[in-house]
PDB file of C-alpha atoms in Angstrom:
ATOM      1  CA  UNK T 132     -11.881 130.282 -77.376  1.00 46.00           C
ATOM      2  CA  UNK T 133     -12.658 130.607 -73.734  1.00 52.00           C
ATOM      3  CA  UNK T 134     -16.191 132.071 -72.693  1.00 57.00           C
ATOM      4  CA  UNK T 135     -16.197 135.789 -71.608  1.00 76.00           C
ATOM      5  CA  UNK T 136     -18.193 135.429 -68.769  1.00 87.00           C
ATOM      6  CA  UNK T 137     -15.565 137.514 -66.842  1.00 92.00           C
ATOM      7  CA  UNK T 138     -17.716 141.370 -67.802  1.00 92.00           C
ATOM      8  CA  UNK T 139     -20.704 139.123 -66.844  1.00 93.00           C
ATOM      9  CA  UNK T 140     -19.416 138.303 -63.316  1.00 96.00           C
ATOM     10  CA  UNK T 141     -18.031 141.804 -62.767  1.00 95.00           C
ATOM     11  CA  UNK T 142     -21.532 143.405 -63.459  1.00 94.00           C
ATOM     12  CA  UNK T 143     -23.770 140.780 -61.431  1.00 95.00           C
ATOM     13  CA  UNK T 144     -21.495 141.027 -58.912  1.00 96.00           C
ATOM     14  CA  UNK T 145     -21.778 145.346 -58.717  1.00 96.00           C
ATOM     15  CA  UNK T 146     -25.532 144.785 -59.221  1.00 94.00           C
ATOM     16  CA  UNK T 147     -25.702 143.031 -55.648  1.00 93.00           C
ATOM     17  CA  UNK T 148     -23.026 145.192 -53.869  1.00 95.00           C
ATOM     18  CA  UNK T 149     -20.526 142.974 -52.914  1.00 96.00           C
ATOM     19  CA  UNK T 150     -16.568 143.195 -53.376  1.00 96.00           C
ATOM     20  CA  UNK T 151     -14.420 141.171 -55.052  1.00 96.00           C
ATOM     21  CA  UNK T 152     -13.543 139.759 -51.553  1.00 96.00           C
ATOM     22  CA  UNK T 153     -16.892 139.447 -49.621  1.00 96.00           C
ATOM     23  CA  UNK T 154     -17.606 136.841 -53.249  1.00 96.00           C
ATOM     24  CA  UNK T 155     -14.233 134.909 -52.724  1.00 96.00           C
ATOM     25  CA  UNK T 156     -15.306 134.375 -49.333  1.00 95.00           C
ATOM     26  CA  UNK T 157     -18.941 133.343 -50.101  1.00 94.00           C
ATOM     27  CA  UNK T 158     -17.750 130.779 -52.854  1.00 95.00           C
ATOM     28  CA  UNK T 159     -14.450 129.446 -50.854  1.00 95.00           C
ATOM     29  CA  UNK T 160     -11.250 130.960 -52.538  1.00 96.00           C
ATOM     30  CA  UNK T 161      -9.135 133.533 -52.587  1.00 96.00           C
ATOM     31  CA  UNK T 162      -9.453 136.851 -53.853  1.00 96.00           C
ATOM     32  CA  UNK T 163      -6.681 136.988 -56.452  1.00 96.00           C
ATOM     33  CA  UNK T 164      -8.801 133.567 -58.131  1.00 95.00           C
ATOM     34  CA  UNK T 165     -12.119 135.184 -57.528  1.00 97.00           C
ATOM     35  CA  UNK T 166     -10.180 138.440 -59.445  1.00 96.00           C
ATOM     36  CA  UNK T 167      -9.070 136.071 -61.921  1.00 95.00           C
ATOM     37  CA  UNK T 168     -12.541 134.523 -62.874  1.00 95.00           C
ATOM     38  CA  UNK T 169     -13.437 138.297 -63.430  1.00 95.00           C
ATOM     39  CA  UNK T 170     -10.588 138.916 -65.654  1.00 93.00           C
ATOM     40  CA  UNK T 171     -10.717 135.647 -67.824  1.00 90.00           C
ATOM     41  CA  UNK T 172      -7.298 134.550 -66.210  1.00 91.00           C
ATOM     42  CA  UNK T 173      -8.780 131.731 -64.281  1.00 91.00           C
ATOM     43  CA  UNK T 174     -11.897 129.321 -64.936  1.00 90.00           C
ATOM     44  CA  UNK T 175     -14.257 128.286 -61.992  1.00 92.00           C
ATOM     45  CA  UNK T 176     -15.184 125.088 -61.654  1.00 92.00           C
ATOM     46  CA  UNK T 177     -18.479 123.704 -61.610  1.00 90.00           C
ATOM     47  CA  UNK T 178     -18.622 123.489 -58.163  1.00 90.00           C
ATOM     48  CA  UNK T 179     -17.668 127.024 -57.837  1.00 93.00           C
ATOM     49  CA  UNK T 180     -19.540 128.156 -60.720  1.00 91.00           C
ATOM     50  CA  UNK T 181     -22.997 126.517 -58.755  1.00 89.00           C
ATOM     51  CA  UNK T 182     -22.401 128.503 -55.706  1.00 92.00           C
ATOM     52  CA  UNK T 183     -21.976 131.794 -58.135  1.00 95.00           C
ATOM     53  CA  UNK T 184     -24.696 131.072 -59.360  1.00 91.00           C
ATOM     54  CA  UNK T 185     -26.612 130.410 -56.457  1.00 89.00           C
ATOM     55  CA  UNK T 186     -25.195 133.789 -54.815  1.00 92.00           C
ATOM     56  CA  UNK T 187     -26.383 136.015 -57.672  1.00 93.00           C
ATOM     57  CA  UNK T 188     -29.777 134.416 -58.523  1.00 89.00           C
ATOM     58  CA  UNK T 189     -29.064 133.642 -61.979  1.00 91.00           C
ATOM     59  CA  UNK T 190     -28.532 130.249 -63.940  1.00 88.00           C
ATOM     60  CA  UNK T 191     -25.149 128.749 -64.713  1.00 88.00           C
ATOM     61  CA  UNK T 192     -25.829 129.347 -68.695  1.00 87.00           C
ATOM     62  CA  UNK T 193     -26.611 133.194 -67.920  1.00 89.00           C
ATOM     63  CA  UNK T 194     -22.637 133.643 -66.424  1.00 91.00           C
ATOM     64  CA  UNK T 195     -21.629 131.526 -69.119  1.00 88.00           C
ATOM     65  CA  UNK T 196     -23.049 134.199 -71.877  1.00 86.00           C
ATOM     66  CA  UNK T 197     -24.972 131.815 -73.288  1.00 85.00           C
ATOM     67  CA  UNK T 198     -28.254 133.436 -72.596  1.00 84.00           C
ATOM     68  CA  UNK T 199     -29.421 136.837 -72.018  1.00 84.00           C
ATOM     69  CA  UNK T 200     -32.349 135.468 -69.261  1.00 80.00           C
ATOM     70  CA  UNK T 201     -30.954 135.071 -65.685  1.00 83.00           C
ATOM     71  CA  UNK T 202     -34.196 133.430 -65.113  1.00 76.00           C
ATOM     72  CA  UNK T 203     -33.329 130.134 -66.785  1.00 68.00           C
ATOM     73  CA  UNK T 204     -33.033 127.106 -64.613  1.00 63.00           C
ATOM     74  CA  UNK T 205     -31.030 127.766 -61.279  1.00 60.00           C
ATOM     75  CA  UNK T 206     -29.380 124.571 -59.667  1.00 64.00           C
ATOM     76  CA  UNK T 207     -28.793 124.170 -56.734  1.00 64.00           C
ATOM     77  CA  UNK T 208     -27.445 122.286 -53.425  1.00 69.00           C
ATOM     78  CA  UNK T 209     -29.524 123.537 -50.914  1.00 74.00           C
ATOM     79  CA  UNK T 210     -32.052 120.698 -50.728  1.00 78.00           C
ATOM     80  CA  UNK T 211     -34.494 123.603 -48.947  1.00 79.00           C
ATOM     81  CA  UNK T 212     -34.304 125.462 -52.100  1.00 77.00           C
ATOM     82  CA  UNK T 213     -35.512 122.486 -54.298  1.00 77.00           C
ATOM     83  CA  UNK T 214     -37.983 120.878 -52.499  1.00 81.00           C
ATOM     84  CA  UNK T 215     -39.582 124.485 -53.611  1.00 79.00           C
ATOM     85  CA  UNK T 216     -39.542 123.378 -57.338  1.00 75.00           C
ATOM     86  CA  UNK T 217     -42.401 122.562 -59.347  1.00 75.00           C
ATOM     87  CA  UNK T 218     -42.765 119.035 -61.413  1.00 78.00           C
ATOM     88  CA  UNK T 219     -40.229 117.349 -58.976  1.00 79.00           C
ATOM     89  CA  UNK T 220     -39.825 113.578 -59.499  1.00 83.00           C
ATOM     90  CA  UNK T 221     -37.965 110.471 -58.013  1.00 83.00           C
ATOM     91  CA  UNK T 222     -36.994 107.900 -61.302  1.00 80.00           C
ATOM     92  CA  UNK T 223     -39.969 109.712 -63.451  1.00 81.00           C
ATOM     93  CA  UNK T 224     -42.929 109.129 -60.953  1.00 85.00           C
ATOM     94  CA  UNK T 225     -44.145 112.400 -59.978  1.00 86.00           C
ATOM     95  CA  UNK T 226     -43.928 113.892 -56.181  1.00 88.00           C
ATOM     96  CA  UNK T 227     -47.023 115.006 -54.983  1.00 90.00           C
ATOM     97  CA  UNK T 228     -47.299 118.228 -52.889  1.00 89.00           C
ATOM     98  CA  UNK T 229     -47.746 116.054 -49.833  1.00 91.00           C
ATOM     99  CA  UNK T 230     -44.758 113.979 -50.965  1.00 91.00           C
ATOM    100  CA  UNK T 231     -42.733 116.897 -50.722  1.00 90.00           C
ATOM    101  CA  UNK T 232     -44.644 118.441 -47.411  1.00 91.00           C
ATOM    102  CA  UNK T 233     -42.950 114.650 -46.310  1.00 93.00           C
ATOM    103  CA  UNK T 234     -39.763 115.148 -47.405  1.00 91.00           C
ATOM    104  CA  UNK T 235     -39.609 118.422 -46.216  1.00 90.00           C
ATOM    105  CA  UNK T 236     -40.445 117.525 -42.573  1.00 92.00           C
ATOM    106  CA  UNK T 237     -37.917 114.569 -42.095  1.00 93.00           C
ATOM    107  CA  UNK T 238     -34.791 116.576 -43.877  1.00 92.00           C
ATOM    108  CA  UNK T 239     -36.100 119.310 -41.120  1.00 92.00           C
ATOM    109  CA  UNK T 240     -35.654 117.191 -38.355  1.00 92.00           C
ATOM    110  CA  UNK T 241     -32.252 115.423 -39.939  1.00 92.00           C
ATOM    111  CA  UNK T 242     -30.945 119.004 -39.699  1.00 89.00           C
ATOM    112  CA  UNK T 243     -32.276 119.819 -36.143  1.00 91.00           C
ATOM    113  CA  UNK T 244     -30.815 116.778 -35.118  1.00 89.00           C
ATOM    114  CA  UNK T 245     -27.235 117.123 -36.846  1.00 86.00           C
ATOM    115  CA  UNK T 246     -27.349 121.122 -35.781  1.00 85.00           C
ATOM    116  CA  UNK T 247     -28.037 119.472 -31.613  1.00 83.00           C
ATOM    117  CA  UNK T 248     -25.306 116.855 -32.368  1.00 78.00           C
ATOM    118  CA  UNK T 249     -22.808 119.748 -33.302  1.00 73.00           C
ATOM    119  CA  UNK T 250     -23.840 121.710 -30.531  1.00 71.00           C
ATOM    120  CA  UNK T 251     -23.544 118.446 -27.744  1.00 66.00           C
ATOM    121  CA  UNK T 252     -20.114 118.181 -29.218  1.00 67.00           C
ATOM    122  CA  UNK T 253     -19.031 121.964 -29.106  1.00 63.00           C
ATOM    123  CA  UNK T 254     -19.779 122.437 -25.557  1.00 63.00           C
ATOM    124  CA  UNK T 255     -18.307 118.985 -24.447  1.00 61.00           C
ATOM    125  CA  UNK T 256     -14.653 119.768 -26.017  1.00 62.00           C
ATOM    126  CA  UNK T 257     -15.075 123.242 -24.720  1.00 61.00           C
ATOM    127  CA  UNK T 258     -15.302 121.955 -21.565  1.00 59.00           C
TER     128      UNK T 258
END
């Protein structure tokens, strides 16, 4: 029997204001599968079902119905996001606030770099 997470996804997305197309767009689909995941018709796949989860600030297991706490563990992509999670470790040896401070500072300037790189190569083929 599939999950009914479909009343789930209606009401979390209502909570936060958004329609049933600003979500497709946020997530990467259309609207008639975004309408679909509300109506049961379609299933999102974990990839999709990460960046729902990530939109509405809730864990994958609350959409799913399978717990009534939206505070359970949130997952995410955004490497930003988890750096800011406690208990982080690399193979079981634990990452030290100044580990992560580390981290933190050269994924900064990997981004500042790539964003420059984009920008370089923008206004070159604009040219």
């Amino acid at each position: 029997m599939p999950v009914p997470y479909g009343k789930r996804l209606r009401a979390l997305r209502q909570k936060h204001g958004f329609s049933i197309s600003q979500v497709a767009e946020r997530i990467g689909i259309s609207k008639s599968s975004y309408a679909g995941y509300e109506t049961n018709y379609r299933h999102p796949p974990m990839d999709k079902m990460l960046l729902l989860s990530e939109l509405f600030h809730v864990s994958i297991d609350y959409i799913l119905c399978k717990t009534d706490d939206p505070t359970g563990p949130i997952y995410t992509q955004n490497a930003k996001e988890l750096l800011k999670q406690k208990n982080l470790h690399w193979d079981g040896v634990p990452l030290s606030e100044s580990d992560l401070q580390e981290i933190y500072c050269m994924l900064e300037t990997i981004a500042q770099e790539h964003a420059s790189k984009r920008w370089s190569e923008s206004t070159i083929s604009s040219l």
